[in-house]
mmCIF file of C-alpha atoms in Angstrom:
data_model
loop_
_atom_site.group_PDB
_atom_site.id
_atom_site.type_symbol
_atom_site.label_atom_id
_atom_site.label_comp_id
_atom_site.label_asym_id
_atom_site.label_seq_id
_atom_site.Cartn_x
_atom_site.Cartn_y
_atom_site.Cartn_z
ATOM 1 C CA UNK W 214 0.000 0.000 0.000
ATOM 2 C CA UNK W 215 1.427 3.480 -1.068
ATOM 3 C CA UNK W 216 2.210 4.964 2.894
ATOM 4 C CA UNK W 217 3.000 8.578 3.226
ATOM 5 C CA UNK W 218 6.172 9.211 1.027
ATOM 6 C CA UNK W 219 4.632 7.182 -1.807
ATOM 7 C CA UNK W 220 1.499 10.077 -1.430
ATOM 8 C CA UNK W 221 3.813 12.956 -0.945
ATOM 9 C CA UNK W 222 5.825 12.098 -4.549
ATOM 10 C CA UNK W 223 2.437 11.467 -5.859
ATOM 11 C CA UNK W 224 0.966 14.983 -4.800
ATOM 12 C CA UNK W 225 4.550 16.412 -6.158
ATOM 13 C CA UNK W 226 4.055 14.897 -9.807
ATOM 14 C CA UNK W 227 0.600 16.563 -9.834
ATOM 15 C CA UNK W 228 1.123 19.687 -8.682
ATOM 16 C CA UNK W 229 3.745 20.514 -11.909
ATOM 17 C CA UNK W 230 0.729 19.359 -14.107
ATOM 18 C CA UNK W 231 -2.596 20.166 -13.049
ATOM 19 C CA UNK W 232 -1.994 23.290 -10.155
ATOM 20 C CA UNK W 233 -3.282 26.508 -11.578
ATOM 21 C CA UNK W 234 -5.263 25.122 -14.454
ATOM 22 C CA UNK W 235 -8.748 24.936 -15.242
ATOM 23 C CA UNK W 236 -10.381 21.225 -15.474
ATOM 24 C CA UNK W 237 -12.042 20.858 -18.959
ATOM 25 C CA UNK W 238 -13.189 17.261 -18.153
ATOM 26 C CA UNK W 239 -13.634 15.333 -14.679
ATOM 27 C CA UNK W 240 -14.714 12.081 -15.886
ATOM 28 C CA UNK W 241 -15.487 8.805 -13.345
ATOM 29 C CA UNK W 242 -15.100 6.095 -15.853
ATOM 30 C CA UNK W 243 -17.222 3.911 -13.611
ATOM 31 C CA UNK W 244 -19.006 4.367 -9.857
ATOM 32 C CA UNK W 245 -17.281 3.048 -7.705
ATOM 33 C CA UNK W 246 -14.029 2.250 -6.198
ATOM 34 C CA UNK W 247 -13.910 0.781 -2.975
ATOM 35 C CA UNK W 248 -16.838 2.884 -2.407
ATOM 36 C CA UNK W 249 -18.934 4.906 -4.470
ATOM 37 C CA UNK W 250 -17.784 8.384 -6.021
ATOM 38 C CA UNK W 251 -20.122 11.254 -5.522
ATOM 39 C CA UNK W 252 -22.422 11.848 -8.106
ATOM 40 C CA UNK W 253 -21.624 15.442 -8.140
ATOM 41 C CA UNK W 254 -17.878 14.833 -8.791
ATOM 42 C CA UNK W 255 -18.093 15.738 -12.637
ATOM 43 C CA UNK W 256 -20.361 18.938 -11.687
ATOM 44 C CA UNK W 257 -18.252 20.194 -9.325
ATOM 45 C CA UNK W 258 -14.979 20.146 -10.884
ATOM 46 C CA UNK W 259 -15.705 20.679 -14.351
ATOM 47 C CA UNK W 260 -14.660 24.048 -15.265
ATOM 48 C CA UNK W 261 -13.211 24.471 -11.481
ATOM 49 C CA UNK W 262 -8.958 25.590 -11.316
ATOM 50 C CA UNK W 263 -7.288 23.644 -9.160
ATOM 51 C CA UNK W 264 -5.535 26.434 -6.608
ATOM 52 C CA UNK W 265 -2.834 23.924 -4.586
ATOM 53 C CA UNK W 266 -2.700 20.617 -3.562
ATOM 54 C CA UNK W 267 -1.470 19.094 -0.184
ATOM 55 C CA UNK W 268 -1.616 15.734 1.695
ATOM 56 C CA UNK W 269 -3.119 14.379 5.037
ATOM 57 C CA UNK W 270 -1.856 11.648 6.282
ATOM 58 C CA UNK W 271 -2.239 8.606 3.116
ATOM 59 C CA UNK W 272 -5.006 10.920 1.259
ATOM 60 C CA UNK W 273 -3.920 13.336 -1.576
ATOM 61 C CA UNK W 274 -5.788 16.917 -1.573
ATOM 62 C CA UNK W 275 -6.729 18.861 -4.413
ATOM 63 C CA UNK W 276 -7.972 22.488 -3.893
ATOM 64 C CA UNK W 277 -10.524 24.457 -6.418
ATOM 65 C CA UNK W 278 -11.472 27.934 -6.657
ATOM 66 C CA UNK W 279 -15.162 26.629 -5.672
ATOM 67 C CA UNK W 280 -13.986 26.178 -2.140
ATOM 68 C CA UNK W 281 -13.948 21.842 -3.076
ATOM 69 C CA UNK W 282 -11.548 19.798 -2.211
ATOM 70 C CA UNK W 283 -11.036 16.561 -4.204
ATOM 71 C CA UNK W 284 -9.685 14.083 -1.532
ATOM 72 C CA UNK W 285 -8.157 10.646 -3.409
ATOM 73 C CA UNK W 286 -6.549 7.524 -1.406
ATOM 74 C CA UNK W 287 -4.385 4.982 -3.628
ATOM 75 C CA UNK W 288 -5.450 1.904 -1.691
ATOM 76 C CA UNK W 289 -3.347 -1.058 -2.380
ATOM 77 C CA UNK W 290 -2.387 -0.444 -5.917
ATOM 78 C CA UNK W 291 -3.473 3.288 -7.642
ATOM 79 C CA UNK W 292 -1.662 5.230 -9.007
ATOM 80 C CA UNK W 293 -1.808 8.831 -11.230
ATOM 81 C CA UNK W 294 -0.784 8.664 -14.708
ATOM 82 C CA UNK W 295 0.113 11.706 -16.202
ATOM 83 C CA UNK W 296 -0.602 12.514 -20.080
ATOM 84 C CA UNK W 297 -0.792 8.604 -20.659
ATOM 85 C CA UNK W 298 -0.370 7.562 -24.373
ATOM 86 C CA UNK W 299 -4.110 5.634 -24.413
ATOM 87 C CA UNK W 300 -6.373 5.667 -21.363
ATOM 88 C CA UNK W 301 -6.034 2.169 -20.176
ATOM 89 C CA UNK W 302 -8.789 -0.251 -18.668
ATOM 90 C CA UNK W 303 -8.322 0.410 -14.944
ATOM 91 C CA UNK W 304 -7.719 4.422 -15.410
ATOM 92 C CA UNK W 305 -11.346 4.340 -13.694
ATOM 93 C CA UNK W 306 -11.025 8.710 -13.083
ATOM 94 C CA UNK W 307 -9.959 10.720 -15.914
ATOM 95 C CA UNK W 308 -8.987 15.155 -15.232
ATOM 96 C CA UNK W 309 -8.003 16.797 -17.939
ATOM 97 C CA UNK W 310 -7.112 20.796 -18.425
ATOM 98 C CA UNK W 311 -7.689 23.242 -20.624
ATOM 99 C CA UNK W 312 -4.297 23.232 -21.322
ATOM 100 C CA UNK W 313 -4.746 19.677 -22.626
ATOM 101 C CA UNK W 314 -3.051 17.730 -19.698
ATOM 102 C CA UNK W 315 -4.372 14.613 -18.659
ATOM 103 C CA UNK W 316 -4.027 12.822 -15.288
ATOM 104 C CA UNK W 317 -5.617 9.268 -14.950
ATOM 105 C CA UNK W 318 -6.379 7.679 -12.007
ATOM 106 C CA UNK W 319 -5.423 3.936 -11.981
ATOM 107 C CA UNK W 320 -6.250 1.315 -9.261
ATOM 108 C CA UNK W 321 -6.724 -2.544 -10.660
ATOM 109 C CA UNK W 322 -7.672 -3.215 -7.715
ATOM 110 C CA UNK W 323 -10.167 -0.289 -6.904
ATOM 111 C CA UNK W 324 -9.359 -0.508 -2.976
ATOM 112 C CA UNK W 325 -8.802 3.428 -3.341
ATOM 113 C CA UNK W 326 -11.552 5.962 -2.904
ATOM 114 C CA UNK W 327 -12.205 9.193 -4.275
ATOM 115 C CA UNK W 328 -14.485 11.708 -2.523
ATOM 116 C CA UNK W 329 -15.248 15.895 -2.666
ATOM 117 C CA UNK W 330 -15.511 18.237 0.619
ATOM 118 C CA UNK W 331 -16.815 21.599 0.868
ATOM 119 C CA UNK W 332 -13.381 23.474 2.140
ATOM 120 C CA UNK W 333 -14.928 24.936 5.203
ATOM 121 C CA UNK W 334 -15.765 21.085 6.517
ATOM 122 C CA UNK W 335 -12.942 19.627 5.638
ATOM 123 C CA UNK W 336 -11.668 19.084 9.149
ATOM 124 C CA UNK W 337 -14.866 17.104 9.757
ATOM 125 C CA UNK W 338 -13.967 14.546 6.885
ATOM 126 C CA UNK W 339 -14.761 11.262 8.446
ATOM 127 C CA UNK W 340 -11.335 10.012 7.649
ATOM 128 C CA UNK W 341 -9.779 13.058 9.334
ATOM 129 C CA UNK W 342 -11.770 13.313 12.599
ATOM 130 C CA UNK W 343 -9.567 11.051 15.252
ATOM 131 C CA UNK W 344 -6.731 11.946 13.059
ATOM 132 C CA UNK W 345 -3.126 12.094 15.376
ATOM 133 C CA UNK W 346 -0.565 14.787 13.852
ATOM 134 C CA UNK W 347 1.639 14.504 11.268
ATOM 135 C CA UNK W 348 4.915 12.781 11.627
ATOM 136 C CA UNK W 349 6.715 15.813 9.642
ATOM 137 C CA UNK W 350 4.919 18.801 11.413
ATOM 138 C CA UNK W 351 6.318 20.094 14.723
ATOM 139 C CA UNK W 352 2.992 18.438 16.472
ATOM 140 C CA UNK W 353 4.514 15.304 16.645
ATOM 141 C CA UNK W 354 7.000 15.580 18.673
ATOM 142 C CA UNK W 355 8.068 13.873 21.826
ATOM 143 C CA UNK W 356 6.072 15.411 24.718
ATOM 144 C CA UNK W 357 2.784 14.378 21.777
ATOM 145 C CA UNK W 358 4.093 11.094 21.406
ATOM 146 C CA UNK W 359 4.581 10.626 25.323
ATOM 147 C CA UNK W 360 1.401 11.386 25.865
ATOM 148 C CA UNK W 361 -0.493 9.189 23.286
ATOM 149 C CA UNK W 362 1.599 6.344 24.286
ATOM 150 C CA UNK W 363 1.294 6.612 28.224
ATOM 151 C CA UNK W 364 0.828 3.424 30.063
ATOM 152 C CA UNK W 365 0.143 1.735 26.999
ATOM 153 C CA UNK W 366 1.290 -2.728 27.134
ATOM 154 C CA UNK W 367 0.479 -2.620 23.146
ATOM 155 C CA UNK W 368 3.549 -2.826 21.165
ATOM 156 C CA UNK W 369 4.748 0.060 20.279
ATOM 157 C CA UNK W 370 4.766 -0.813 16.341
ATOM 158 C CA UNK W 371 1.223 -1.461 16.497
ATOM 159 C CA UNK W 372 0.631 2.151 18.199
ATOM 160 C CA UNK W 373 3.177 3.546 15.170
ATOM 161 C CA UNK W 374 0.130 1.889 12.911
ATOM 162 C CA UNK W 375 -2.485 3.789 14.355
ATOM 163 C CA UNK W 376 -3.358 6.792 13.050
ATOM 164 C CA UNK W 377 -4.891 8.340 15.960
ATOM 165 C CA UNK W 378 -1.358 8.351 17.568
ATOM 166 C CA UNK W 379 0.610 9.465 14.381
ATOM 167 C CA UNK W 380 -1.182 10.171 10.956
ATOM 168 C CA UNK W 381 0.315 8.562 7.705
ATOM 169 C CA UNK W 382 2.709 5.869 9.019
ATOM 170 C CA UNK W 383 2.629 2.032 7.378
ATOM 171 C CA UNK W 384 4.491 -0.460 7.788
ATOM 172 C CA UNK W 385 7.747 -0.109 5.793
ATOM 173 C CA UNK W 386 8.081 3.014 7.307
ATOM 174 C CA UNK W 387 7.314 2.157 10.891
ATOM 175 C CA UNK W 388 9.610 -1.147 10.725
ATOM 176 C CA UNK W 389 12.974 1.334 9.295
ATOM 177 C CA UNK W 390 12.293 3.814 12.285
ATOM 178 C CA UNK W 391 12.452 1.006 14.479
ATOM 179 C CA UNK W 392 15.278 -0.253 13.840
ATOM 180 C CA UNK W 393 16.940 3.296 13.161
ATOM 181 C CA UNK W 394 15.630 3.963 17.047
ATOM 182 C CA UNK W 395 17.199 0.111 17.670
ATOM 183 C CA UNK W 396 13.414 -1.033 19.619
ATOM 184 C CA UNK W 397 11.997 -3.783 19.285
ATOM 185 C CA UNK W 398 8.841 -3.170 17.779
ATOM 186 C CA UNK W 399 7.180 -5.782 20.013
ATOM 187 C CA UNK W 400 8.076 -3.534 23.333
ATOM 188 C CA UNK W 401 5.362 -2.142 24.897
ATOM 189 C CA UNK W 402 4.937 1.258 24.008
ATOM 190 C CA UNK W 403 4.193 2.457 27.640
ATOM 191 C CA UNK W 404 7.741 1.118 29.240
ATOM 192 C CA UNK W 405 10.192 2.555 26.469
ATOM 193 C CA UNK W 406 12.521 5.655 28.254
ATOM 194 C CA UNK W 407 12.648 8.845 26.812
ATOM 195 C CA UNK W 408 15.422 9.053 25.847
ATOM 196 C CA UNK W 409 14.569 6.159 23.249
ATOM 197 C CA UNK W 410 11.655 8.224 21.786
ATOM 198 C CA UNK W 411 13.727 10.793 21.594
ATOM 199 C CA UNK W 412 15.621 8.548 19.391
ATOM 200 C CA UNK W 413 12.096 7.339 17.560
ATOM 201 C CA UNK W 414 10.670 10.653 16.847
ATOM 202 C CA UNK W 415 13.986 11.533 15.164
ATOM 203 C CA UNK W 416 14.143 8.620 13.404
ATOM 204 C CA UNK W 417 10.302 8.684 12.114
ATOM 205 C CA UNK W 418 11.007 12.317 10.512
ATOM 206 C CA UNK W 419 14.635 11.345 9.029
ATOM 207 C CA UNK W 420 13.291 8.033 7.455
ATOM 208 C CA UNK W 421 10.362 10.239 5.887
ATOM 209 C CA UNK W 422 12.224 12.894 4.367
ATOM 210 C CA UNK W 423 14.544 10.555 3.363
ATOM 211 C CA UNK W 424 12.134 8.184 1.291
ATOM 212 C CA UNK W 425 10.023 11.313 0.297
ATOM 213 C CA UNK W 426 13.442 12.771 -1.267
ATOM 214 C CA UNK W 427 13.780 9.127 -2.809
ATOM 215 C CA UNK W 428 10.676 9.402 -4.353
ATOM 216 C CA UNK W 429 9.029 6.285 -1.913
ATOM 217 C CA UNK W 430 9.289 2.532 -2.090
ATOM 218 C CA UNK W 431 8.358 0.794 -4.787
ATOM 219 C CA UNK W 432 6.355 -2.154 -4.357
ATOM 220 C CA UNK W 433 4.597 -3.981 -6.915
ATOM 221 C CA UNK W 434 2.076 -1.405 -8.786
ATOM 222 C CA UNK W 435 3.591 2.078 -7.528
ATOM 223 C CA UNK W 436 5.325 4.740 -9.530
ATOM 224 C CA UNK W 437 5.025 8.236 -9.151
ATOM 225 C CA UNK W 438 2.495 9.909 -11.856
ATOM 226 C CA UNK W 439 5.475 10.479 -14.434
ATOM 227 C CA UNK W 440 6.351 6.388 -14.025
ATOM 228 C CA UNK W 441 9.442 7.073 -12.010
ATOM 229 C CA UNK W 442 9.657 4.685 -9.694
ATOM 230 C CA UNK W 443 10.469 5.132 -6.470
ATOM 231 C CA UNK W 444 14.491 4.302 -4.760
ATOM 232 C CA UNK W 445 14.004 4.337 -0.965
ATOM 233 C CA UNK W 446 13.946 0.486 -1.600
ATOM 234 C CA UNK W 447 17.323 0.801 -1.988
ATOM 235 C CA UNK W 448 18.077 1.961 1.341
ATOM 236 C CA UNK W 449 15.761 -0.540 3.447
ATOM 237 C CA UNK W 450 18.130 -1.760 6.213
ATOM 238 C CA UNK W 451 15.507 -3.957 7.717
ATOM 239 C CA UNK W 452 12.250 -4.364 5.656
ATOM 240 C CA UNK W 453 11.870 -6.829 3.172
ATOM 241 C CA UNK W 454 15.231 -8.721 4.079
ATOM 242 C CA UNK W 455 14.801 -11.062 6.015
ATOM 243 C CA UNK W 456 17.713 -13.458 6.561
ATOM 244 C CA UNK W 457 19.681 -10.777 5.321
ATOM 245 C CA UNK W 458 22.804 -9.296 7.388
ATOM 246 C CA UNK W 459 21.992 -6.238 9.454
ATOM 247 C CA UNK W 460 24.524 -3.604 9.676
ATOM 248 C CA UNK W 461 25.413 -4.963 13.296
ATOM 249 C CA UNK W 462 26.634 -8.431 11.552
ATOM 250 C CA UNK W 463 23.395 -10.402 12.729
ATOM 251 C CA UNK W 464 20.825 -11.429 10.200
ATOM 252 C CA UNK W 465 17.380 -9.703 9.893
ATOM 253 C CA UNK W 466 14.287 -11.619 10.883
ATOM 254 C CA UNK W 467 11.042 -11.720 10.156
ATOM 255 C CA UNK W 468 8.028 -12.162 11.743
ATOM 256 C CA UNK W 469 3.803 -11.926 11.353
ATOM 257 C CA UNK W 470 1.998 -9.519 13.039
ATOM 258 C CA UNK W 471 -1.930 -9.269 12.536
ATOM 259 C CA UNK W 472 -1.367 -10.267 8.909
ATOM 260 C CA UNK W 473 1.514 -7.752 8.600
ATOM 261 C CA UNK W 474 4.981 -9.008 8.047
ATOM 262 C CA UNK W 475 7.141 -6.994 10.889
ATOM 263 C CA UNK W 476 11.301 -7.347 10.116
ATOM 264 C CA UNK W 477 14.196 -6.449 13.054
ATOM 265 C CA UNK W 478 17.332 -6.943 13.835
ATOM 266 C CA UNK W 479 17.335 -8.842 17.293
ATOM 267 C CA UNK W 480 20.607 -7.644 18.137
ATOM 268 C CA UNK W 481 20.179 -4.104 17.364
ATOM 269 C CA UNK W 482 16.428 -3.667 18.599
ATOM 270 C CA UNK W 483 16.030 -4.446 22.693
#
């Protein structure tokens, strides 16, 4: 699933294509995705210039001059394509510009949702409500994460997961700030010292801007909407190697978590 880097480069590729123009065509080429699309959606943006675009959490924003705000999640697979050669079979949301750009969004496996907010509710978007802060803003920061955390037993990976605590993390991201932090990710999250959040709030950001300047992971169906594909791959020093040698010398395991696959050094992570 694209996590928060993956969105980030995705909003980036956008923005140099569609911010500032005027939508010609909003077309839903079916629907539904993993729940319907408002039946509005081609009213409201057609004819509408897109004014900025941003990011909460895993959902991409797009901002009109009618005060909407066209809110998109890549589920599993989606992606944007931008000024594609022949609009393809899963392309299932088609914007184009007056200018004659095109962005397509794809998602075989529709698990990604489209939706429009008036501006002036946008806070009160179901999927933002019990929202935590975001891991790159200066509200997350140790005294927030102390506090969300507090007497906790859960693990503290599965509180990284939860997006009340922290907005936007997944699992690639949450297992490389682990082991960056060196904890375990099955401590629980209530008994870890601050000093080592310290260390894990430092290590969150750094692995962010780090895959976000990488242009995110690539797994399976993501690129970013020019087809780059993303390099942070490249620098995974725990996820998606298992049996692999850590930096420490000891090989990287590999376990299951609630259907998630978690990887750690146990050397390096106490």
């Amino acid at each position: 699933m694209p996590e928060l880097p993956e969105v980030e480069t995705t909003v980036a590729g956008l923005r140099t294509v569609i911010n500032g123009q005027i939508i010609k065509r909003a077309e839903p080429r079916r629907a539904d995705l993993r729940w319907p699309m408002p039946p509005d959606l081609r009213q409201r943006l057609t004819g509408a210039r897109v004014v900025s675009l941003g990011r909460r959490a895993k959902y991409g924003l797009i901002y009109t001059d009618r005060d909407d705000v066209l809110i998109f999640h890549l589920g599993m697979s989606g992606r944007w394509r931008v000024d594609p050669a022949t609009i393809e079979k899963h392309d299932h949301f088609i914007l184009e510009t007056e200018q004659g750009r095109v962005a397509a969004l794809n998602d075989p496996r529709r698990f990604g949702s489209l939706d429009i907010m008036p501006l002036a509710r946008l806070d009160a978007y179901k999927a933002f409500l019990s929202m935590g802060p975001e891991p790159l803003s200066d509200d997350f920061d140790i005294a927030a994460l102390q506090t969300a955390i507090a007497g906790r037993a859960a693990p503290i990976k599965a509180m990284l997961l939860n997006q009340n605590i922290v907005a936007g993390l997944g699992n690639i991201y949450v297992c490389e700030a682990l082991h960056m932090a060196g904890i375990a990710p099955s401590r629980a999250a209530g008994g870890i010292s601050r000093a080592k959040l310290v260390l894990l709030v430092e290590a969150i950001k750094a692995v962010l801007q780090s895959a976000i300047e990488a242009g995110g992971s690539t797994l399976r169906d993501f690129a970013a909407p020019d087809g780059e594909l993303g390099y942070f791959a490249k620098q995974w020093l725990v996820y998606g190697r298992e049996g692999e040698p850590c930096s420490c010398g000891a090989l990287v395991k590999r376990r299951v978590d609630s259907g998630r696959s978690t990887f750690y050094c146990g050397q390096c992570q106490r």
